[in-house]
XYZ file of C-alpha atoms in Angstrom:
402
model
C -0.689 24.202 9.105
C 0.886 20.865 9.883
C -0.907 19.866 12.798
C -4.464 20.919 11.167
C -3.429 18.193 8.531
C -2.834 15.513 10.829
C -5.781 16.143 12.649
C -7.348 16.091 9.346
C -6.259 12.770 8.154
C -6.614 11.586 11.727
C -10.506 12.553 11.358
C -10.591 11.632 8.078
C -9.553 7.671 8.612
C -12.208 8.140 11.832
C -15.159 8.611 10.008
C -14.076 8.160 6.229
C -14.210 4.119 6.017
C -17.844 3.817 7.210
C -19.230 6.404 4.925
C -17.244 4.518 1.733
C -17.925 1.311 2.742
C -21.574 1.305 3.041
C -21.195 3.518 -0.210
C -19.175 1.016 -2.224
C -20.742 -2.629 -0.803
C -23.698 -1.650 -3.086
C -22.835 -0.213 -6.087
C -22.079 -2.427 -9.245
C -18.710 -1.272 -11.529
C -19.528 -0.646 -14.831
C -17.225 0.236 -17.962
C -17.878 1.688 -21.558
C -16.638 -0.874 -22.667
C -19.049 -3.976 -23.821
C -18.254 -7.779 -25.160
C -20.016 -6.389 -28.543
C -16.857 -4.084 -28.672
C -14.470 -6.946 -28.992
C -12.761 -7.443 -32.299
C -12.066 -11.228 -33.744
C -8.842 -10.881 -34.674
C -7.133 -8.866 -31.618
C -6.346 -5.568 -33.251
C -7.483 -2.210 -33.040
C -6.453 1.079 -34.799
C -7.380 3.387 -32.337
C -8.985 4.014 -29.089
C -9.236 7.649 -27.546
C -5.923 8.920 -28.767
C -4.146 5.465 -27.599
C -3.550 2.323 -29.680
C -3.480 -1.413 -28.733
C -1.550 -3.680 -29.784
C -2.767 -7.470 -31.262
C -3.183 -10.290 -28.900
C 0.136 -11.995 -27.655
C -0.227 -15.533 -29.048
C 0.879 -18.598 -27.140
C 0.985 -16.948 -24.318
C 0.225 -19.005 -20.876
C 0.186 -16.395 -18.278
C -2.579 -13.890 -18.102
C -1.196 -11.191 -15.787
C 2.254 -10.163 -14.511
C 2.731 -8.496 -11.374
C 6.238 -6.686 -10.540
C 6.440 -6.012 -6.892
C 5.098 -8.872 -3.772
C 4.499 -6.691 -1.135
C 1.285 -5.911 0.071
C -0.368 -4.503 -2.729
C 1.417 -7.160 -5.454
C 0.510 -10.672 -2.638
C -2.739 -9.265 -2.733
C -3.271 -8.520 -5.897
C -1.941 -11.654 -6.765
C -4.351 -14.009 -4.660
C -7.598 -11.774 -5.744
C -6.962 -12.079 -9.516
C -5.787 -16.444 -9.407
C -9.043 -16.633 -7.346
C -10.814 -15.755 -10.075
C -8.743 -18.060 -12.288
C -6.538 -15.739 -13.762
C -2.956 -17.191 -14.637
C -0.200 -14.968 -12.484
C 3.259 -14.605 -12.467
C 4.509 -12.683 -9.482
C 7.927 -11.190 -9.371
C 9.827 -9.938 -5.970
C 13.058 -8.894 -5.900
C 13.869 -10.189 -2.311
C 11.904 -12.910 -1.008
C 13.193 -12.443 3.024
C 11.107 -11.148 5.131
C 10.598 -7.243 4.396
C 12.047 -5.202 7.641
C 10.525 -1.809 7.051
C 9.371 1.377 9.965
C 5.903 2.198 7.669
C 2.957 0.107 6.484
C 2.412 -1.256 10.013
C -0.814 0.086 11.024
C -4.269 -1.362 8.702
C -7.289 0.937 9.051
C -10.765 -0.617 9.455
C -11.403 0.267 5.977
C -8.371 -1.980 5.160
C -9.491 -4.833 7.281
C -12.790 -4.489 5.345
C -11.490 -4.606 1.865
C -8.722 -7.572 3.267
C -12.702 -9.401 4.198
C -13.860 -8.579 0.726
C -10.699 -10.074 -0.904
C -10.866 -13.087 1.492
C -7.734 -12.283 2.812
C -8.864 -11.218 6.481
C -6.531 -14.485 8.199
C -3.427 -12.838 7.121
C -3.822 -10.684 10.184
C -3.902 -14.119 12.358
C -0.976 -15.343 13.774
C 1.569 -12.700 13.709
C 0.587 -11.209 16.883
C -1.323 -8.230 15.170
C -2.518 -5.904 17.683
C -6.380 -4.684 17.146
C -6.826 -0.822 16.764
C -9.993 0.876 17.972
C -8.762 4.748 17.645
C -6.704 7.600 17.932
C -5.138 9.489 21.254
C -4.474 13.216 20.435
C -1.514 14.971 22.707
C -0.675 18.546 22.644
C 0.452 21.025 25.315
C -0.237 18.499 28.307
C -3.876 17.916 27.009
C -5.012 14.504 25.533
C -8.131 13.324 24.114
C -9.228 10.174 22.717
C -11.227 9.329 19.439
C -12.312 5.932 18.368
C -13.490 4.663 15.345
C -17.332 4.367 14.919
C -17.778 0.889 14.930
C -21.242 0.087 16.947
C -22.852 -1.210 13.478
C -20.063 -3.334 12.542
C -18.692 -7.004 13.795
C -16.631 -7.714 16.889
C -13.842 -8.388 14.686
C -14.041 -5.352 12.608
C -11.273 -2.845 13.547
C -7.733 -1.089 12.709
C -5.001 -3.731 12.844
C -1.115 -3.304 13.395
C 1.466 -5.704 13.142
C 5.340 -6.147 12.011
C 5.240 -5.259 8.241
C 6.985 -7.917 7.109
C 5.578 -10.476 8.830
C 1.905 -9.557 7.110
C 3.595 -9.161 3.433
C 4.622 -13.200 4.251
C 1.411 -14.055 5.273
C -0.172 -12.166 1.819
C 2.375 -14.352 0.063
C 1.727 -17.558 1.342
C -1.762 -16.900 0.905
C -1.060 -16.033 -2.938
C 1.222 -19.159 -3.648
C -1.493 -21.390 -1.830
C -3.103 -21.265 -5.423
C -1.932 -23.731 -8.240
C -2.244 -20.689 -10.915
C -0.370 -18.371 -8.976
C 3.835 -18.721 -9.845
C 5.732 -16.704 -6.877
C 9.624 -16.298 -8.234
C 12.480 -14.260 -7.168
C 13.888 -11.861 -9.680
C 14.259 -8.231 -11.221
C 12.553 -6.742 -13.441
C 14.698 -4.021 -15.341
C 11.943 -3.113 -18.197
C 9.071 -3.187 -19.539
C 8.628 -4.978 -22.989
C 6.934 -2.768 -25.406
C 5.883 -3.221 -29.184
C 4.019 0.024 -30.547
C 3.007 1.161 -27.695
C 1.593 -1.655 -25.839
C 3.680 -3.602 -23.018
C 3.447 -7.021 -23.807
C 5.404 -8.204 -20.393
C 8.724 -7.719 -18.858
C 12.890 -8.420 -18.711
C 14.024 -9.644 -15.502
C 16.740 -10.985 -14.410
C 16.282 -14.663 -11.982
C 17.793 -14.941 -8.483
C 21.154 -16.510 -10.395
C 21.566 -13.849 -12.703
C 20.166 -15.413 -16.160
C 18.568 -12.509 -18.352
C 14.682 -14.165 -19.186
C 11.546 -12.220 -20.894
C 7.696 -13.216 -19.428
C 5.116 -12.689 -21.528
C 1.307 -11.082 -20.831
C -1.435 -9.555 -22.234
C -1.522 -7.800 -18.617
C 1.344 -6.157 -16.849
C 0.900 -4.809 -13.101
C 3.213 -2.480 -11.696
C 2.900 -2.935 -7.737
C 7.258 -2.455 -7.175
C 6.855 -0.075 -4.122
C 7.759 4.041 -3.801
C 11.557 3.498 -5.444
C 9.858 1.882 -8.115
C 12.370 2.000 -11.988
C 9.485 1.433 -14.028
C 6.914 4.261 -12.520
C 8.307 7.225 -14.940
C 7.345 5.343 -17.953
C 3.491 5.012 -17.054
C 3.096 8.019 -15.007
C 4.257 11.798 -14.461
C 6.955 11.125 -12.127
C 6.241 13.651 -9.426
C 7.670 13.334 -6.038
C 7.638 15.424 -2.610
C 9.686 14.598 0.160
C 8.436 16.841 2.841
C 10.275 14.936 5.848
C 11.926 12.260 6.512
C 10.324 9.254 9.364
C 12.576 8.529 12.757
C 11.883 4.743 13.246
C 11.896 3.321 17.294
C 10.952 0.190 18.400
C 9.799 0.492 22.391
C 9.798 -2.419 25.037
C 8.520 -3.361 28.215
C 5.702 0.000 28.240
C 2.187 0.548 28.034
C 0.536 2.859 25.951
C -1.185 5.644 27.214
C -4.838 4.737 25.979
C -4.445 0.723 25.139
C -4.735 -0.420 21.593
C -5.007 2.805 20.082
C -2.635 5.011 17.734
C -1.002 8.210 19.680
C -0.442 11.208 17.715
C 1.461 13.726 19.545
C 1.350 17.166 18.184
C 4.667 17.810 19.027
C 7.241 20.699 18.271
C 8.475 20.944 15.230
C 6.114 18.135 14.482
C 4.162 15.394 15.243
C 5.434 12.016 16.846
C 3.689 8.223 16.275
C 3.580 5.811 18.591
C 1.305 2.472 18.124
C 1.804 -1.279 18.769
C 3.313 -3.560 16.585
C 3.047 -6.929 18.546
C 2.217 -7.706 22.156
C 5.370 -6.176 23.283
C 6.532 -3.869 21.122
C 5.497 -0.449 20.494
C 7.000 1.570 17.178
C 7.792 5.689 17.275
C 7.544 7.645 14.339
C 9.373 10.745 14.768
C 8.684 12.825 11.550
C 11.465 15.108 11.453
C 11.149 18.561 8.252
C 12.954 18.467 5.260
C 15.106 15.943 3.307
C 18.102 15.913 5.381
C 17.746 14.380 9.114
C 20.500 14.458 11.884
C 23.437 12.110 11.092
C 22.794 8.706 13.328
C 26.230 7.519 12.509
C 28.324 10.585 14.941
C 25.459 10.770 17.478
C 23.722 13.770 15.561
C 20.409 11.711 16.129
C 20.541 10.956 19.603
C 21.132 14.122 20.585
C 18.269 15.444 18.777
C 15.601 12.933 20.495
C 17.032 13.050 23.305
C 16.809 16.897 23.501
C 14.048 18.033 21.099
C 11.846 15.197 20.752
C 12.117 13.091 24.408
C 10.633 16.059 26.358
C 7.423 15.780 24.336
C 6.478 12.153 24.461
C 3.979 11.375 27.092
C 5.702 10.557 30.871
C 4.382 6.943 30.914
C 6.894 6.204 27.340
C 9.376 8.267 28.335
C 12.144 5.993 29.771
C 11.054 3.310 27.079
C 12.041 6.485 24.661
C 14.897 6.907 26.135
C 15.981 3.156 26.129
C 15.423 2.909 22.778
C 17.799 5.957 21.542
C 20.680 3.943 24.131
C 20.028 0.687 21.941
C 21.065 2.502 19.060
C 18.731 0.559 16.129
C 17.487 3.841 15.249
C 16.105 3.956 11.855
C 15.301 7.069 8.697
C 13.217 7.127 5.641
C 11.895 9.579 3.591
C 8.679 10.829 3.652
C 7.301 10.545 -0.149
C 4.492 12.123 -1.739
C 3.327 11.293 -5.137
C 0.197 12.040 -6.843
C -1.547 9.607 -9.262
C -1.004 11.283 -12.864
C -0.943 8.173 -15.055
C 0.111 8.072 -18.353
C -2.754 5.241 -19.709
C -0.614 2.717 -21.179
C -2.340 -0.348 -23.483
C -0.983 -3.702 -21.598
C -0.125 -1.906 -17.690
C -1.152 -0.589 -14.767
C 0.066 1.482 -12.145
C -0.821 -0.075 -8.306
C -0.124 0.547 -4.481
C 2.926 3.103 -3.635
C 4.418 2.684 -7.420
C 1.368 4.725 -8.498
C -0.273 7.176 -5.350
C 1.490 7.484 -2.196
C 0.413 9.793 0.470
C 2.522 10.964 3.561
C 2.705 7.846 6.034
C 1.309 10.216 8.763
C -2.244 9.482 7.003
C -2.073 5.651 7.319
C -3.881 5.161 4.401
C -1.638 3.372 1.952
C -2.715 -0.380 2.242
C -6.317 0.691 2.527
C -6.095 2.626 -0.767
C -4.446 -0.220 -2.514
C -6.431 -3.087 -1.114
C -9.668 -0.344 -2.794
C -7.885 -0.532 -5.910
C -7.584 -4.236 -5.796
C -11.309 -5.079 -5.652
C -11.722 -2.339 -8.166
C -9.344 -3.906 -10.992
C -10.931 -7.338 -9.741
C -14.816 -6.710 -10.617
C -13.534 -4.253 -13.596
C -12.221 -7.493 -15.614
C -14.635 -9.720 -13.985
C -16.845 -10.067 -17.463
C -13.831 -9.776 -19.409
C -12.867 -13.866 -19.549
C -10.173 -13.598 -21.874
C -7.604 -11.076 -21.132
C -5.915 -11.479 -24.560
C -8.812 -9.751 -26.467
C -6.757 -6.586 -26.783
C -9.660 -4.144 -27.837
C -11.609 -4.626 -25.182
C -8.665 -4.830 -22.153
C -7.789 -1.754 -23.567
C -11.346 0.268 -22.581
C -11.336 -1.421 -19.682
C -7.763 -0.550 -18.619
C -8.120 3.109 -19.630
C -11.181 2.892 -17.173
C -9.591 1.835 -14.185
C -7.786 5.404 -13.403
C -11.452 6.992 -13.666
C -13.318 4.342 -11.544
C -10.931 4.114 -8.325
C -11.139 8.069 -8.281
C -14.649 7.466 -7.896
C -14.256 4.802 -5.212
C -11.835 6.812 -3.013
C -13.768 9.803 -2.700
């Protein structure tokens, strides 16, 4: 059952991105919701069994995002393009060091081009991705993406994680109306309903409240704020083993290797020129202590004999370095509560298993959806109508991802 879904999602991100791209570059959003619909003075009584809240007065930013990694930097540069006043919020402003969120499909790469964010894949030695290798029982096969009708540069990208999310953020803070600053946020600020902005607390510890007619939740999978605006569901169906390889060639050159492997699959893909990361996804919650040698043992024994010859005494090399790395494998469906004043975005609000690479392209999706959804919409503090169009957003990106 496994393997048929990763050869799914492997087919899936093959073929899916041209058939929803040529979909999507044509068709116009529209909402119920028109400028007639806006009320003067900023309130409303009711609007399909939710109520917003008046218009915050004095009020100089226009949207708050929580979270600056890829799907918050982003966000952040497509919305202040479009003159929208942001506040962005991180927690840790270092460079991110994480195993996932590495590898870009061409889908992504598309929607960065849309967004005009396509240079944030230059100069961090982001390898180009033209495909998939399959490996199972000593049998390989090779699948690339169909990309005869597209540009030279149009293609899968991977890269060190962090060193993208830096580029997304320089890009975002490159704009005058765009306010990057370190800090917490430990709440939502709610009045009848309606979040009206946030309580964070600033890199030195003072206690401050921000102000918004738009909140955007974009704080990653270990998200605080998530289980007030959505059903908090979450799977954890297996945990990632993290590798980094040196000094080895892949099998099939710039292309993602998904070895079917007993008890299941491995990962391997490039990362920079010289680098190569594994993915071992190892069942269930609970992986094989790294601290008294547990893991070793385990790739050395169980996994090692499965990874193609040509990586095998980079595999090994790696386990003998010891910076051998675990997270868990989440799963959480997007059941929104629709909340007046917020949204849900990026692995706060969907995530799928890694093993599907989809993440960033899904978000970046959402992105240009929420952009050309308040496009009309000038003025963010007329309450009635952000309200329809908010309430619309969960409908519309359905529509876009399938």
């Amino acid at each position: 059952m496994v393997y048929q879904y990763i050869v799914g999602a492997v087919v899936a991100s093959l073929l899916g991105f041209v058939l929803s791209y040529s979909f999507r570059s044509g068709k116009k959003i529209t909402t119920r919701a028109s400028m007639d619909q806006i009320t003067r003075n900023g309130f409303v009584n009711k609007l399909d069994n939710s109520t917003c809240g008046p218009e915050i007065a004095g009020s100089t930013t226009d949207v708050i995002i929580v979270g600056a990694g890829v799907a918050g930097a982003a966000l952040a540069y497509t919305l202040g393009k479009d003159g929208r006043r942001v506040h962005l919020i991180e927690r840790d402003l270092t460079e991110p060091d994480r195993i996932v969120g590495e590898l870009l499909q061409p889908g992504g790469y598309l929607k960065l081009v849309e967004l005009g964010l396509e240079d944030c894949v230059n100069e961090i030695d982001a390898q180009n991705i033209y495909g998939y290798a399959l490996f199972k029982d000593g049998r390989n096969t090779r699948l690339s993406y169909p990309l005869e009708k597209f540009s030279p540069d149009v293609a899968g990208r991977s890269f060190h994680n962090g060193r993208f999310i830096q580029r997304l953020r320089e890009k975002a803070t490159s704009l005058t109306n765009v306010s990057l600053e370190q800090g917490t946020v430990t709440a939502l600020l709610e009045e009848k309903g309606t979040v009206k902005g946030v309580h964070y607390k600033t890199k030195t510890g003072q206690e401050l409240t921000a102000h918004a007619p738009l909140t955007v939740v974009c704080d990653g999978c270990f998200s605080n704020l998530r289980r007030s605006l959505c059903k908090p569901m979450v799977d954890i169906p297996s945990c990632f083993v993290g590798l980094v390889l040196e000094n080895c060639d892949l099998p099939y050159a710039n292309h993602g290797h998904v070895i079917l492997a007993n008890p299941s699959p491995i990962l391997f893909y490039p990362i920079s020129g010289t680098e190569i990361r594994c993915l071992v996804d190892v069942p269930g919650q609970k992986v094989p202590s790294v601290a008294n040698g547990e893991m070793s043992q385990y790739l050395k024994t169980v996994v090692a004999p499965q990874v193609p010859p040509e990586l095998y005494n980079a595999f090994i090399s790696a386990i003998d370095k010891g910076n051998i790395r675990s997270m868990p494998n989440r799963s959480m469906p997007a059941a929104p509560h629709p909340t007046p004043g917020a949204l849900l975005m990026g692995d706060a609000f969907n995530m799928r298993h890694p093993l599907t690479g989809g993440g960033m392209t899904v978000a970046l999706s959402d992105i240009a959806v929420l952009r050309d959804l308040l496009s009309p919409l000038r003025n963010l503090n007329d309450a009635y109508s952000l309200c329809n169009y908010l309430e619309s957003f969960y409908t519309l990106r359905k529509v876009m991802l399938h």
